Amino acid sequence: MSKVEVRLTVNGAEYVRSVEPRYLLVDFLRRELGLTGTHIGCEQGVCGACTVLLDGQTARSCLHFAVQVSGSEITTIEGVSAEASLSPIQDAFHRNHALQCGYCTPGFVLTTVELLRQNPSPDETEIRRGLTNNVCRCTGYVNIIKAVAEAARSMPTGEG
Amino acid sequence: MAVPDRPGDDSWKIVGRSIPRREDAWLLTGQGCYIDDVPEPSNTLHLGFVLSSEAHARIVLIDAEEALALPGVIDVLTGEDIARLTRPIHTGFLLEGHRDTTRDAVAREKVRFVGEAVAVVVAENPYVAEDGVERVLVTYDPLPAAVALESAAGDDAPLVHEELGTNVVLESTFATEGLDEAFADATRIIKETFRTGRIAGVPMEPRGCLATTGRAGEELTMWTATQIPNIVKTALAKLLGHPESGIRVITPDVGGGFGTKAHFYPEELVCPALALKYGRPVKWIQDRREELLTNIHAREHIYTVEVGIDGDGAIVAMRCNMMANAGAYSSYPFGATLESVGGVRFILGPYHIRNYGYETRAVASHTCPAGAYRGTAQPTAMLAIEGMMDRIAREIGIDPAEARRRNLIKPEQLPYTTAVGTHYRTGSYSESLERALEMIGYEEFRTSQPPDRLVDGKYRGIGICCYTENSGMGVAAVRARGWSVLPGFDGALVRVASDGKVKAFISHAACGQGYHTSFAQIVADQLAVPFEDVSIVVGDTGLTPEGTNTFASRGTVTGGGAAVRACLVVAEKMKRIAAHVLEVSADDIVIENGVAMVQGVPDMRMTVREIAEVAYSLTSHVMPEGDDYGLEATDHYDAGMPTISNAVHVATVAIEPADGTVEVERYVVVHDCGRVINPMIVDGQIHGGAVQALGEVLMEELVYDDAGQLQNATLLEYSLPTALDVPMIDIEHIQSITDENPGGFKGLGEGGVIGGVPALTNAIADALAGIGANVNTNPLKPSRIAELIDAALESR
Ligand code: FES
Ligand code: FES
């Protein structure tokens, strides 16, 4: 199958690769760039494990072809915090035991980045609503909801 | 942490503390390495499986021509081809009444469920493998299928395995002496049938494996998303005819298991077989549709329970007749016994029931094989017994909590042996019930509950579950269940390196439980070294000792037990070395927080690092007479029969009469798993389990049509709970320490779901009891609840 050029800025670095037009964004990130923190849970847009920020907004990388988003800016879990440190959101997840197997976690963290950017001090219902597009099978969400609330409290307004 | 000056100060101990998890550092930052993240060599071949579209059919023709013509497709193999490379999967069961079935890794001649593999495509990349799968044309000659549990058990049902002459693959009966007489003495007899729907574990990460070979095929390394690497290794040796010493099975980070990954699956045989055939790495990653179609299903059960009670509502005799849908094949390693035998034995729970009998059957059908999902049969067994408690209360006009009080095993009855021979050593059955009732404000709830249960336009109810949880099975327990391919023991190797840092290699596999943290807490305390100095290795048969791995809440009891015992040996040796150098008796040495000191003379001290330097001959000191170099020990610990945890869950629900939707309003848990290692991790396990229970009761169901087609093999159609559905959960712990194992631990991985299913179901039943609805069938989806409400209101 013929290949097309895809140009993406991922976590601040620019990448150019030739891939098949049908190549999914999630495969581009994982297989071409080696950014395996973005996970695949359903390939149908249901579970949110593949959530990334696409030009600043959450997007399901399993639902986009890489070529469709060529020219965009992407943030993956690898770009959320500097090497070997935790962002306030990640730290809140850590302190509240908001992850078990961790498979869903990158998606939840990126969803929380957007949630708190849009609403820096959400109440519990707003947090729950903000998280409904991500599925976690391990935690029962209880500690994720607590972690998001704590992250909101600990973050100066507007910080990602 | 400061070094204590005084021996005897144990403030440095960390078992019992909510230490934030170690594994978060890599899992939170995208550095986790799950099966699809394991670096694959550039010459890796990728597999795609062609899945049967028929539930029961003869395979007439497999036409691979078009697939083979695709650039990048290397090969297409049929069941016959794979059978030349592998032996059929067979558990070789040792239980009377169990009719074992064998399974070809890829079907030959016949298919027995939708999703069973009929061919495998080998390709240069995963996209082409998928293209190839679509181009393999299979012609089937369809046969009638046996699907639903009761009809599959019928005399005229189509047979799943003709050679057996029946679909009943397990039959077992039991009765205590004098059961009929006990029933004859009962004041009243209450009978009910409970049905539960088929569901599955649905971990967020599907399965997958990568097999590589080395040294001209002598060495086989397999990464696989499993909970049971050692069981997989032994199975591979047997089924590939490859020396076991040349096989290493590694589990990378695993994205949830819940029992579904505690089985050995056909793809785990095909990948290494083809890696050996081609001499190239072979990889397969499951997609969600395959996950729902082919990973172990569970919980399609029917219980008919009959209790005889005395005038006070105490059970004087009980009978249970159970059936479980076992699916098309015996699962490996559990056979078809896991649910059917478990259900009738676990059902006694925390209750004093002396006269008991059961009949149980596992029934093969043309559906996905059934096996372990968190709790196995315990959630449904407790659903049945707890459902009976509520019925006893209703029958004699007492409160449901009171019915339980009158039947619980009393503290003075411990240690206790149940009618089926299970030993309960310690527990807090009454205490945890009373505390849970207090926490939720049970009395107030009852007093303000009107007879019709309608409060602010919603039916409101409260449900209780008192349960026991089987954990930490050892050798005797797995033999008693007939599991011949499970060893039963677990192993730990604890090694102190020359710099005093400790690594413990434990025969378990992590899939979210936090072993890197909780096992490290155990080892740190046992060796009296700082937590930061301990690291854990699990999930690698090349590094850990042999063992039975992770399922049935075994981790802390068997892995923790082995670690404690190995640590004791290492600690003794450390004391001997310190004593030798300090020229005192080993009995006078105490070790605390990384320092060995002479009791009463705290200035005479050596650090663990200095001791290790002696052990590795890096100083001028020599070893004590009779001691070998090195500082490590291996222990294989057999926990014997199960250790029994207990807990009480109480939930309140509000049901919208118009559409039958249920909101869980309050949820409390009083939990007793003996010594708690890390309360935060334990609470997380309870949360997760309780919410899986919520899914099981309110929304989840795998629906087969009569032809055996799975109607909802996507996450769009198989609903899982989301953040909007769940209650906050209040948890308290009681710690009934046991002396059954070295750490005083009891397992807890499954309890959340075991307690949650009955508590939530009974809360709904209670909410609808005012209008006279009888709730005995799960799941209770809104449409079903609406039907129950309509029917109840109509018949009034
Ligand atoms: S993998 Fe993209 S939403 Fe599930
Ligand atoms: S932590 Fe396992 S799925 Fe969320």
Short mmCIF file of N, CA and C in Angstrom, two decimals, chain B residues 278-349:
data_model
loop_
_atom_site.label_atom_id
_atom_site.label_comp_id
_atom_site.label_asym_id
_atom_site.label_seq_id
_atom_site.Cartn_x
_atom_site.Cartn_y
_atom_site.Cartn_z
N TYR B 278 9.39 -21.16 12.81
CA TYR B 278 10.01 -20.23 11.85
C TYR B 278 11.38 -19.73 12.31
N GLY B 279 11.70 -19.95 13.59
CA GLY B 279 12.95 -19.39 14.10
C GLY B 279 12.94 -17.87 14.13
N ARG B 280 11.76 -17.30 14.23
CA ARG B 280 11.62 -15.84 14.30
C ARG B 280 10.69 -15.49 15.46
N PRO B 281 10.82 -14.29 16.00
CA PRO B 281 9.89 -13.87 17.05
C PRO B 281 8.47 -13.85 16.51
N VAL B 282 7.53 -14.27 17.32
CA VAL B 282 6.13 -14.29 16.89
C VAL B 282 5.29 -13.58 17.94
N LYS B 283 4.45 -12.67 17.48
CA LYS B 283 3.69 -11.82 18.40
C LYS B 283 2.21 -11.84 18.04
N TRP B 284 1.39 -11.77 19.07
CA TRP B 284 -0.05 -11.67 18.86
C TRP B 284 -0.63 -10.74 19.91
N ILE B 285 -1.44 -9.80 19.47
CA ILE B 285 -2.13 -8.91 20.40
C ILE B 285 -3.63 -9.02 20.14
N GLN B 286 -4.34 -9.29 21.22
CA GLN B 286 -5.78 -9.51 21.11
C GLN B 286 -6.52 -8.18 20.96
N ASP B 287 -7.58 -8.16 20.18
CA ASP B 287 -8.42 -6.95 20.18
C ASP B 287 -9.64 -7.17 21.08
N ARG B 288 -10.41 -6.12 21.28
CA ARG B 288 -11.48 -6.18 22.27
C ARG B 288 -12.57 -7.19 21.88
N ARG B 289 -12.83 -7.28 20.57
CA ARG B 289 -13.86 -8.23 20.16
C ARG B 289 -13.43 -9.65 20.51
N GLU B 290 -12.19 -9.98 20.21
CA GLU B 290 -11.67 -11.31 20.58
C GLU B 290 -11.70 -11.49 22.09
N GLU B 291 -11.40 -10.41 22.80
CA GLU B 291 -11.37 -10.49 24.26
C GLU B 291 -12.74 -10.90 24.79
N LEU B 292 -13.78 -10.27 24.27
CA LEU B 292 -15.12 -10.58 24.76
C LEU B 292 -15.63 -11.93 24.25
N LEU B 293 -15.19 -12.31 23.05
CA LEU B 293 -15.66 -13.58 22.48
C LEU B 293 -14.95 -14.79 23.08
N THR B 294 -13.67 -14.62 23.44
CA THR B 294 -12.88 -15.83 23.73
C THR B 294 -12.24 -15.88 25.11
N ASN B 295 -12.07 -14.75 25.79
CA ASN B 295 -11.51 -14.84 27.15
C ASN B 295 -12.59 -15.42 28.07
N ILE B 296 -12.12 -16.15 29.06
CA ILE B 296 -13.01 -16.87 29.97
C ILE B 296 -14.24 -16.05 30.41
N HIS B 297 -15.40 -16.63 30.28
CA HIS B 297 -16.65 -16.07 30.80
C HIS B 297 -16.93 -16.67 32.18
N ALA B 298 -17.99 -16.15 32.83
CA ALA B 298 -18.28 -16.66 34.18
C ALA B 298 -19.70 -16.35 34.59
N ARG B 299 -20.10 -16.98 35.70
CA ARG B 299 -21.30 -16.61 36.46
C ARG B 299 -22.64 -16.97 35.84
N GLU B 300 -22.69 -17.80 34.80
CA GLU B 300 -24.01 -18.22 34.35
C GLU B 300 -24.42 -19.40 35.22
N HIS B 301 -25.12 -19.09 36.31
CA HIS B 301 -25.40 -20.08 37.35
C HIS B 301 -26.88 -20.13 37.68
N ILE B 302 -27.31 -21.28 38.14
CA ILE B 302 -28.64 -21.41 38.74
C ILE B 302 -28.48 -22.14 40.07
N TYR B 303 -28.98 -21.53 41.12
CA TYR B 303 -28.97 -22.16 42.44
C TYR B 303 -30.42 -22.38 42.88
N THR B 304 -30.74 -23.58 43.27
CA THR B 304 -32.01 -23.78 43.95
C THR B 304 -31.68 -24.15 45.40
N VAL B 305 -32.11 -23.30 46.31
CA VAL B 305 -31.73 -23.47 47.71
C VAL B 305 -32.98 -23.71 48.53
N GLU B 306 -32.86 -24.67 49.42
CA GLU B 306 -33.97 -25.02 50.30
C GLU B 306 -33.44 -24.96 51.72
N VAL B 307 -34.07 -24.16 52.58
CA VAL B 307 -33.64 -24.14 53.97
C VAL B 307 -34.78 -24.55 54.87
N GLY B 308 -34.42 -25.35 55.85
CA GLY B 308 -35.36 -25.66 56.93
C GLY B 308 -34.96 -24.81 58.12
N ILE B 309 -35.94 -24.09 58.72
CA ILE B 309 -35.61 -23.22 59.86
C ILE B 309 -36.41 -23.63 61.09
N ASP B 310 -35.88 -23.20 62.23
CA ASP B 310 -36.67 -23.40 63.46
C ASP B 310 -37.53 -22.15 63.69
N GLY B 311 -38.26 -22.13 64.80
CA GLY B 311 -39.18 -21.03 65.05
C GLY B 311 -38.52 -19.65 65.14
N ASP B 312 -37.19 -19.63 65.46
CA ASP B 312 -36.48 -18.35 65.56
C ASP B 312 -35.84 -17.92 64.25
N GLY B 313 -35.97 -18.76 63.25
CA GLY B 313 -35.34 -18.41 61.98
C GLY B 313 -33.93 -18.93 61.84
N ALA B 314 -33.48 -19.77 62.75
CA ALA B 314 -32.15 -20.37 62.61
C ALA B 314 -32.24 -21.55 61.63
N ILE B 315 -31.27 -21.63 60.74
CA ILE B 315 -31.28 -22.71 59.75
C ILE B 315 -30.90 -24.02 60.43
N VAL B 316 -31.77 -25.02 60.29
CA VAL B 316 -31.46 -26.32 60.86
C VAL B 316 -31.01 -27.31 59.78
N ALA B 317 -31.33 -26.99 58.52
CA ALA B 317 -30.89 -27.87 57.44
C ALA B 317 -30.94 -27.08 56.14
N MET B 318 -30.05 -27.44 55.23
CA MET B 318 -30.03 -26.72 53.94
C MET B 318 -29.62 -27.67 52.82
N ARG B 319 -30.29 -27.47 51.68
CA ARG B 319 -29.94 -28.21 50.47
C ARG B 319 -29.68 -27.20 49.36
N CYS B 320 -28.69 -27.51 48.52
CA CYS B 320 -28.43 -26.61 47.40
C CYS B 320 -28.24 -27.45 46.14
N ASN B 321 -28.97 -27.05 45.11
CA ASN B 321 -28.79 -27.69 43.82
C ASN B 321 -28.27 -26.62 42.88
N MET B 322 -27.12 -26.86 42.32
CA MET B 322 -26.51 -25.82 41.49
C MET B 322 -26.18 -26.34 40.11
N MET B 323 -26.25 -25.41 39.14
CA MET B 323 -25.80 -25.71 37.78
C MET B 323 -24.98 -24.52 37.31
N ALA B 324 -23.89 -24.82 36.62
CA ALA B 324 -23.08 -23.74 36.05
C ALA B 324 -22.82 -24.05 34.59
N ASN B 325 -22.92 -23.03 33.75
CA ASN B 325 -22.61 -23.22 32.34
C ASN B 325 -21.10 -23.20 32.17
N ALA B 326 -20.55 -24.31 31.72
CA ALA B 326 -19.10 -24.44 31.64
C ALA B 326 -18.55 -24.04 30.27
N GLY B 327 -19.43 -23.79 29.30
CA GLY B 327 -18.94 -23.45 27.97
C GLY B 327 -18.41 -24.66 27.24
N ALA B 328 -17.69 -24.41 26.16
CA ALA B 328 -17.38 -25.48 25.22
C ALA B 328 -16.23 -26.40 25.65
N TYR B 329 -15.31 -25.88 26.45
CA TYR B 329 -14.14 -26.70 26.81
C TYR B 329 -13.79 -26.49 28.28
N SER B 330 -13.18 -27.51 28.87
CA SER B 330 -12.56 -27.37 30.18
C SER B 330 -11.53 -26.25 30.11
N SER B 331 -11.52 -25.38 31.09
CA SER B 331 -10.47 -24.36 31.09
C SER B 331 -9.20 -24.98 31.68
N TYR B 332 -8.08 -24.42 31.29
CA TYR B 332 -6.80 -24.89 31.83
C TYR B 332 -6.30 -23.80 32.76
N PRO B 333 -6.01 -24.04 34.00
CA PRO B 333 -5.83 -25.32 34.69
C PRO B 333 -7.01 -25.79 35.53
N PHE B 334 -8.16 -25.13 35.46
CA PHE B 334 -9.21 -25.40 36.46
C PHE B 334 -10.25 -26.43 36.05
N GLY B 335 -10.22 -26.88 34.77
CA GLY B 335 -11.25 -27.80 34.32
C GLY B 335 -12.61 -27.11 34.38
N ALA B 336 -13.65 -27.89 34.56
CA ALA B 336 -15.00 -27.33 34.60
C ALA B 336 -15.52 -27.25 36.03
N THR B 337 -14.59 -27.31 36.99
CA THR B 337 -15.03 -27.48 38.38
C THR B 337 -15.09 -26.19 39.17
N LEU B 338 -14.44 -25.18 38.64
CA LEU B 338 -14.18 -24.00 39.45
C LEU B 338 -15.47 -23.42 40.03
N GLU B 339 -16.44 -23.19 39.17
CA GLU B 339 -17.66 -22.53 39.62
C GLU B 339 -18.63 -23.52 40.25
N SER B 340 -18.79 -24.67 39.59
CA SER B 340 -19.81 -25.60 40.04
C SER B 340 -19.48 -26.18 41.42
N VAL B 341 -18.22 -26.52 41.64
CA VAL B 341 -17.86 -27.06 42.96
C VAL B 341 -17.73 -25.94 43.97
N GLY B 342 -17.14 -24.83 43.53
CA GLY B 342 -16.97 -23.69 44.44
C GLY B 342 -18.31 -23.22 44.99
N GLY B 343 -19.28 -23.05 44.11
CA GLY B 343 -20.57 -22.48 44.53
C GLY B 343 -21.21 -23.22 45.67
N VAL B 344 -21.28 -24.54 45.57
CA VAL B 344 -21.99 -25.30 46.60
C VAL B 344 -21.17 -25.46 47.88
N ARG B 345 -19.88 -25.20 47.79
CA ARG B 345 -19.06 -25.31 49.01
C ARG B 345 -18.89 -23.96 49.72
N PHE B 346 -18.87 -22.89 48.93
CA PHE B 346 -18.72 -21.56 49.53
C PHE B 346 -20.02 -21.05 50.14
N ILE B 347 -21.14 -21.62 49.73
CA ILE B 347 -22.44 -21.04 50.07
C ILE B 347 -22.71 -20.99 51.57
N LEU B 348 -21.99 -21.79 52.34
CA LEU B 348 -22.23 -21.79 53.79
C LEU B 348 -21.80 -20.48 54.43
N GLY B 349 -20.85 -19.79 53.80
CA GLY B 349 -20.46 -18.46 54.26
C GLY B 349 -20.13 -18.41 55.74
#
